[in-house]
Amino acid sequence: MATKVRLISMSRGSSTSLDQPDDIQAEVYVSGSGKFCLSLHGRELSEIPPDIFTMEELNCLFLGNNGISHVPREIKKLNKVQVLAIQDNQLPSLPPSLFCLQAMKVLEVSGNQLTELPRDIGNLKQLNQLYANRNSLSSLPDGVCLLLQLEVLGLNDNEITSLPAGIKNLTKMKILGLDNNRLERVPKGICELDELIKLGLSGNGLKHLPAEMENLSSLRELLLNDNEIQYLPVQLYWLECLEELALSNNQLKSLSPQLGRLKELRILGLNSNHLEVLPDEISELSYLETLGLDSNRLKALPEHMASLVNLKELYIGNNSIEYIPDDICILTELQIVAMTGNKIDSLPVEIANLKRVQQFGLNHNQMDHLPLGMCSMYDLELLSLEGNSIPELPTEFSNLVHIKQLELSSNALADFPDCLCVLVQLEYLGMNNNQVDQVPAEISHLRKLRVLLLNGNQFRELPKEICTLRKLERLGLSRNLITKVAVEVKKLDNLTELSLNHNQFTEFPPQVCYIPNLQLLTFDQSGGPGVRALPDEIAELQHVTELVLDNNSIMVLPSVMGTMSNLLHLSLCNNQLVFVPESLCELPQLRSLQLQGNQLQRLPNNFGHLAKEVELNLTGNPLTRPPTVVCDGGKVTPIGRYLRKAEQRDELLLQKMVQCVQSSITTKDVYTTVLPKLRLPKDALEVLAGMGRHAPIPDKLRVAMARWKELQATPAAGVERLIRIFDVLDIQDILNKLKTMKIRAQQHRL
């Protein structure tokens, strides 16, 4: 057990008390092997604390996952450090002083910004593990070839195109990782490392393998996924210690019968190649536990599969297999069987023998019934039957009492199978794209169900029976015929995702607004009549982060939506919106606002209050304020800038218009005609009355217009209102003046 200690500082000749919480020496502990260790992993450090360099007895220093960009030269004082881990920082280079640490055995610098390793790295004569994964190295210095004690070298996820010839000198090397680099050929020096146990070369540009690989006589794991290999040299089949051979996502067209020589093979990955047939000798790999053959061109499986008595995982999906041989049913160790995307229309009766199978995938085949034998797979936890033509499930299906995930989407089910209601361990049930129109009351027995997908069926309402599933987190009822929602839906207090897209709603169901923890609601009604309005109750959805209301006929949004403080994504595409409420622009978390295809002509003046990083789409609106050219970029900042300046111009325009009215009305008759149309409140009228009958008309008008101006919601609204007043009164001389002022202001704006 690791124990906290006081580490004596040799340079200061003193010990540090443990009761100082900010004292970094108090973090030192003794490992189970008696080494003094210090871990500052994930502390958001921008530099290495200087106090560390006084701890000259330190053996292990862990500084991973910080923001360190520099290693000071004082690092050389830690001459007893055997393990230095400084991965996932921001180091652009390693200092020469680092390579003075002669006791170093493990150096971990993965996940930095290194473009090279210094030649001085060869000074670390005791180093036996070096990890420099996830950097930007394009080559290795010759100094690496002097690390004669090196057993593990991790160089995955770099840009290495070649290795120095001296790599062959690292004769103690056991593990070499070169995955995801830019090698186009296997460096021949690697083929002389006869102690190598694991070699990773996945994700390069290899087209072929050298015959010299036969020298890797100790190799147990060879990883060659994601290359361009078209054939394998016969010498590869002579590596008789191989336990794992990974060749997925290459261009192999065939395998040699000598495959049978790899007697120790336990994992064989051949997914995503161009194999049309397999050699019968594959059946000689009696220790094989995992066989991956997904996404090839196989039409049949080899004979004598029964010899693979230890096989636990079989992947044969996305081929052209029509027939499953009876031999498979003898492989009683099988736990995972994946047959998705073939042409299988039946399974052997003896499939019942596979009693240890826990996962079975038969998606997208041609099954028109479920074999009774499958109902004897008592350990089955995951069964996928999507994309077949199964019309019903046998009563015996209820025997699968351990099943947790069941996928029955895109079949021919007309009724909800009653036998499912006894599978009380079910957590996921997918029944999309069938013809189901109701669920039995017994569905309430599925108390562990978290996901229920019933999209693309024939439901006319959200069934109240579903509302008994208190653990439900995700419910899909899109593409049905639903017009109403049961009030009991509010009982689904764990529901976080609800999809009601493409139904027949004519009114938004307010019952949905009382689901207490809903976070995602999708209500796209394309293909249906859609709704014209949203209820104020929508503000009850305080936990919603994503709200999709596309393809309805909504004209106005409730201002109370501005209280939905957790809303991140709001989509209102293709509605009939004529304005955006100002309250919406004050939502603090909003990061996506989709308003394309509406009838917006103006945006509210506070539109610029939206976060500048908001993903915004306003295309397809007849916008004039701001004009389309300002909005097309989908950026809040220029829109906000335009609206601020426009508001200032509107304020100035309204002020000038008011002055124009005041200077144009000089007679009592006109004054008494205009005053009622201003619709001033009672208190303002009392003020005017108090000025007396003989007060000058300009004075009264100035007081009246000042009060009227205060009552306008915005300067722009005031401008329009003033023009309408004189239009209604048909006072043409003043009306013409006001219209001219507005036109000139617009010309200046453009």
XYZ file of C-alpha atoms in Angstrom, residues 115-508:
394
model
C 8.625 16.976 -33.918
C 11.856 15.171 -33.080
C 13.696 13.300 -30.362
C 17.209 14.635 -29.564
C 20.252 12.532 -30.435
C 21.230 12.735 -26.775
C 18.463 10.302 -25.928
C 21.094 7.615 -26.458
C 22.664 8.689 -23.140
C 19.842 6.999 -21.192
C 21.666 3.676 -21.114
C 19.295 2.083 -18.582
C 16.111 2.997 -20.451
C 13.926 -0.024 -21.104
C 10.596 1.681 -21.899
C 10.144 4.720 -24.137
C 6.700 6.038 -25.072
C 6.411 8.873 -27.595
C 2.968 8.130 -29.047
C 0.704 10.881 -30.407
C 3.343 13.418 -31.390
C 4.518 14.712 -34.773
C 7.721 12.720 -35.187
C 8.738 12.038 -38.765
C 11.912 10.084 -37.984
C 14.069 8.768 -35.152
C 17.616 9.857 -34.335
C 20.420 7.306 -34.442
C 20.728 7.845 -30.694
C 17.656 5.653 -30.145
C 19.663 2.744 -31.520
C 22.079 3.070 -28.566
C 19.340 2.195 -26.042
C 20.443 -1.409 -25.821
C 18.266 -2.165 -22.773
C 15.096 -1.007 -24.526
C 12.259 -3.537 -24.356
C 9.241 -1.334 -25.153
C 9.133 1.428 -27.767
C 5.815 3.204 -28.389
C 5.693 5.416 -31.481
C 2.024 5.111 -32.458
C 0.200 8.056 -34.029
C 3.144 9.983 -35.451
C 4.287 10.754 -39.001
C 7.249 8.382 -39.221
C 8.263 7.365 -42.737
C 11.359 5.288 -41.908
C 13.498 3.943 -39.065
C 17.302 4.117 -38.742
C 19.146 1.009 -39.855
C 20.633 0.635 -36.377
C 17.203 -0.302 -34.992
C 18.349 -3.895 -35.441
C 20.776 -3.386 -32.540
C 17.904 -3.213 -30.027
C 18.005 -6.943 -29.552
C 16.083 -6.912 -26.260
C 13.043 -5.268 -27.833
C 9.814 -7.056 -27.010
C 7.091 -4.547 -27.898
C 7.246 -2.093 -30.797
C 4.288 0.168 -31.606
C 4.272 1.911 -34.973
C 0.520 2.104 -35.574
C -0.835 5.079 -37.532
C 2.342 6.401 -39.087
C 3.405 6.858 -42.713
C 5.457 3.769 -43.348
C 5.135 2.404 -46.858
C 7.311 -0.627 -46.180
C 8.348 -2.576 -43.115
C 11.906 -1.511 -42.148
C 14.077 -4.592 -42.527
C 15.885 -3.787 -39.298
C 12.708 -4.693 -37.445
C 12.877 -8.183 -38.908
C 16.107 -8.845 -36.984
C 14.518 -8.228 -33.570
C 14.052 -11.892 -32.792
C 12.901 -11.242 -29.204
C 9.945 -9.180 -30.429
C 6.645 -10.368 -28.959
C 4.279 -7.649 -30.203
C 4.561 -5.551 -33.360
C 2.002 -2.874 -34.254
C 1.995 -1.620 -37.844
C -1.703 -0.829 -38.304
C -2.739 2.354 -40.055
C 0.251 2.839 -42.340
C 0.565 2.601 -46.107
C 1.996 -0.917 -46.324
C 1.359 -2.720 -49.589
C 3.379 -5.846 -48.916
C 5.392 -7.544 -46.186
C 9.041 -8.643 -46.442
C 9.959 -12.316 -46.468
C 12.454 -11.534 -43.682
C 9.553 -11.432 -41.229
C 10.131 -15.145 -40.778
C 12.971 -14.134 -38.406
C 10.466 -12.831 -35.852
C 10.231 -16.280 -34.368
C 9.025 -15.071 -30.935
C 6.231 -12.889 -32.286
C 2.839 -13.425 -30.639
C 0.892 -10.350 -31.763
C 1.120 -8.862 -35.253
C -1.185 -5.908 -35.933
C -1.539 -4.924 -39.584
C -5.041 -3.450 -39.767
C -5.815 -0.490 -42.045
C -3.094 -0.907 -44.653
C -3.121 -1.749 -48.376
C -1.761 -5.300 -48.242
C -2.907 -7.450 -51.178
C -1.173 -10.701 -50.345
C 0.812 -12.290 -47.531
C 4.273 -13.810 -48.021
C 4.351 -17.480 -47.263
C 6.981 -16.815 -44.604
C 4.367 -15.069 -42.481
C 2.654 -18.420 -41.971
C 5.855 -19.767 -40.464
C 5.545 -17.568 -37.348
C 4.232 -20.474 -35.336
C 4.149 -18.562 -32.032
C 1.580 -16.093 -33.339
C -1.476 -15.789 -31.114
C -3.046 -12.709 -32.723
C -2.970 -11.742 -36.384
C -4.892 -8.550 -37.237
C -5.342 -7.883 -40.948
C -8.682 -6.092 -41.116
C -9.266 -3.347 -43.685
C -6.673 -4.411 -46.235
C -7.038 -5.687 -49.798
C -6.485 -9.392 -49.345
C -8.130 -11.573 -51.972
C -6.989 -14.934 -50.719
C -5.164 -16.787 -47.960
C -2.653 -19.585 -48.339
C -3.523 -23.088 -47.138
C -0.404 -22.699 -44.980
C -2.598 -20.676 -42.645
C -3.086 -23.996 -40.888
C 0.504 -23.816 -39.574
C -0.410 -21.035 -37.128
C -1.452 -23.576 -34.512
C -1.244 -21.127 -31.586
C -3.492 -18.515 -33.182
C -6.267 -17.301 -30.883
C -7.391 -14.119 -32.658
C -7.637 -13.785 -36.439
C -9.002 -10.501 -37.791
C -9.777 -10.400 -41.510
C -12.696 -7.960 -41.613
C -13.073 -5.606 -44.600
C -10.977 -7.387 -47.198
C -11.841 -8.950 -50.580
C -11.896 -12.603 -49.589
C -14.230 -14.796 -51.635
C -13.276 -18.150 -50.129
C -11.387 -19.372 -47.082
C -8.920 -22.255 -47.129
C -10.253 -25.386 -45.463
C -7.077 -25.382 -43.372
C -8.575 -22.613 -41.236
C -10.367 -25.429 -39.432
C -6.966 -26.629 -38.158
C -6.640 -23.572 -35.889
C -8.044 -25.423 -32.920
C -7.043 -22.738 -30.371
C -8.845 -19.979 -32.271
C -11.163 -17.954 -30.008
C -12.038 -14.959 -32.205
C -12.566 -15.036 -35.968
C -13.409 -11.787 -37.776
C -14.628 -12.094 -41.360
C -17.065 -9.170 -41.611
C -17.363 -7.229 -44.879
C -15.750 -9.614 -47.336
C -17.171 -11.407 -50.388
C -17.788 -14.787 -48.854
C -20.646 -16.897 -50.171
C -20.102 -19.819 -47.843
C -18.194 -20.861 -44.755
C -15.503 -23.531 -44.964
C -16.272 -27.120 -44.116
C -15.278 -28.704 -40.835
C -15.907 -25.567 -38.794
C -16.677 -28.001 -35.980
C -12.918 -28.348 -35.404
C -12.756 -24.812 -33.987
C -13.802 -26.129 -30.606
C -12.519 -23.089 -28.669
C -14.188 -20.451 -30.834
C -15.978 -17.846 -28.706
C -16.563 -14.995 -31.151
C -17.563 -15.353 -34.806
C -18.070 -12.317 -37.057
C -19.313 -13.050 -40.590
C -21.524 -10.010 -41.229
C -21.865 -8.148 -44.527
C -20.990 -10.994 -46.850
C -23.196 -12.927 -49.274
C -23.700 -16.028 -47.171
C -26.980 -17.853 -47.789
C -26.492 -20.996 -45.761
C -25.218 -21.676 -42.240
C -23.702 -25.169 -41.980
C -24.832 -27.487 -39.225
C -21.211 -27.690 -38.029
C -21.514 -24.294 -36.367
C -24.000 -25.731 -33.928
C -21.231 -27.912 -32.444
C -19.202 -24.862 -31.397
C -20.628 -24.843 -27.905
C -18.096 -22.278 -26.616
C -19.514 -19.552 -28.837
C -20.569 -16.424 -26.948
C -20.842 -13.831 -29.743
C -22.271 -14.578 -33.192
C -22.590 -11.751 -35.738
C -24.274 -12.619 -39.060
C -25.681 -9.203 -40.000
C -26.108 -8.282 -43.675
C -26.157 -11.635 -45.424
C -28.823 -13.624 -47.317
C -29.658 -16.084 -44.579
C -33.286 -17.279 -44.558
C -33.048 -20.030 -41.954
C -30.829 -21.470 -39.233
C -30.149 -25.100 -38.388
C -32.492 -26.689 -35.852
C -29.424 -27.597 -33.802
C -28.787 -23.917 -33.117
C -30.317 -24.721 -29.719
C -26.959 -26.298 -28.764
C -25.325 -22.854 -28.560
C -26.435 -22.302 -24.994
C -23.531 -20.011 -24.080
C -24.243 -17.398 -26.731
C -24.764 -13.991 -25.138
C -24.911 -11.815 -28.268
C -26.505 -12.826 -31.564
C -26.765 -10.494 -34.570
C -29.013 -11.422 -37.516
C -29.872 -7.941 -38.780
C -30.702 -7.450 -42.452
C -31.073 -11.020 -43.592
C -34.046 -12.832 -45.123
C -35.526 -14.503 -42.078
C -39.323 -14.910 -42.157
C -39.513 -16.748 -38.847
C -37.512 -17.150 -35.692
C -36.208 -20.711 -35.174
C -37.500 -22.325 -31.997
C -33.954 -23.439 -31.273
C -32.942 -19.850 -30.672
C -35.403 -19.739 -27.779
C -33.149 -22.197 -25.946
C -30.207 -19.775 -25.806
C -30.872 -19.106 -22.141
C -27.778 -16.906 -21.646
C -28.695 -14.575 -24.503
C -28.416 -10.905 -23.471
C -28.427 -9.148 -26.840
C -30.422 -10.200 -29.887
C -30.643 -8.147 -33.098
C -33.183 -9.146 -35.760
C -33.664 -5.813 -37.513
C -34.427 -5.801 -41.221
C -35.956 -9.227 -41.677
C -39.559 -10.270 -42.432
C -40.567 -11.843 -39.146
C -44.357 -11.510 -38.556
C -44.488 -12.854 -35.005
C -42.426 -14.353 -32.216
C -42.976 -17.871 -30.874
C -44.435 -18.216 -27.390
C -41.194 -19.920 -26.347
C -39.402 -16.621 -26.818
C -40.343 -15.935 -23.211
C -37.612 -18.440 -22.202
C -34.940 -15.795 -22.909
C -35.195 -14.428 -19.393
C -31.697 -12.859 -19.368
C -32.123 -10.768 -22.479
C -31.346 -7.060 -21.981
C -31.287 -5.668 -25.520
C -33.717 -6.715 -28.233
C -33.880 -5.188 -31.707
C -36.946 -6.087 -33.796
C -37.152 -3.010 -36.027
C -38.119 -3.272 -39.710
C -39.894 -6.594 -39.590
C -43.550 -7.502 -40.256
C -44.944 -7.407 -36.731
C -48.609 -6.422 -36.661
C -48.991 -6.810 -32.895
C -46.843 -6.186 -29.869
C -45.704 -9.726 -28.896
C -47.169 -10.639 -25.493
C -44.177 -12.891 -24.798
C -41.953 -9.808 -24.471
C -43.783 -8.677 -21.356
C -42.220 -11.441 -19.233
C -38.636 -10.506 -20.179
C -38.181 -8.435 -17.049
C -34.435 -7.845 -17.619
C -35.077 -5.906 -20.842
C -33.400 -2.499 -20.911
C -33.595 -1.728 -24.646
C -36.435 -2.625 -27.018
C -36.399 -1.491 -30.641
C -39.571 -2.033 -32.685
C -39.347 0.724 -35.272
C -40.976 0.309 -38.679
C -43.526 -2.388 -37.984
C -47.349 -2.211 -37.987
C -48.015 -2.101 -34.244
C -50.863 0.156 -33.064
C -51.128 -0.627 -29.357
C -49.229 -2.122 -26.445
C -50.591 -4.517 -23.812
C -51.096 -3.427 -20.222
C -48.570 -6.098 -19.217
C -45.769 -3.944 -20.624
C -45.686 -2.473 -17.122
C -43.753 -5.597 -16.071
C -40.708 -4.303 -17.970
C -39.572 -2.243 -15.007
C -35.946 -2.028 -16.158
C -36.735 -0.746 -19.658
C -34.717 2.412 -20.407
C -35.126 2.695 -24.199
C -38.324 2.013 -26.140
C -38.363 2.784 -29.866
C -41.736 2.576 -31.633
C -41.083 4.934 -34.529
C -42.767 4.150 -37.831
C -45.771 2.226 -36.535
C -49.543 2.851 -36.456
C -50.135 4.444 -33.044
C -52.852 7.110 -32.891
C -51.980 8.295 -29.403
C -49.136 8.060 -26.947
C -50.325 4.972 -25.018
C -50.958 5.467 -21.320
C -49.637 1.919 -20.780
C -46.154 3.153 -21.663
C -46.431 5.735 -18.890
C -46.028 2.951 -16.303
C -42.389 2.438 -17.360
C -40.843 4.635 -14.693
C -37.212 3.819 -15.653
C -37.742 4.876 -19.270
C -35.116 7.386 -20.457
C -35.695 7.453 -24.214
C -38.998 7.075 -26.068
C -39.372 7.178 -29.845
C -42.843 7.596 -31.380
C -42.021 9.436 -34.598
C -43.716 8.551 -37.893
C -46.979 7.354 -36.393
C -50.529 8.780 -36.591
C -50.581 10.348 -33.138
C -52.933 13.250 -32.423
C -52.916 13.261 -28.627
C -50.775 12.382 -25.634
C -51.956 10.704 -22.436
C -51.895 12.974 -19.397
C -50.085 10.178 -17.519
C -46.937 10.968 -19.526
C -45.849 13.257 -16.683
C -45.202 10.108 -14.608
C -42.158 9.337 -16.789
C -39.868 11.177 -14.415
C -36.682 9.587 -15.827
C -37.499 10.357 -19.450
C -34.843 12.590 -21.033
C -35.487 12.060 -24.779
C -38.854 12.089 -26.558
C -39.348 12.098 -30.332
C -42.811 12.861 -31.732
C -41.796 13.824 -35.266
C -44.021 13.284 -38.301
C -47.351 12.589 -36.643
C -50.823 14.143 -37.060
C -50.887 16.777 -34.325
C -53.026 19.867 -34.893
C -52.252 21.291 -31.455
C -49.089 21.074 -29.410
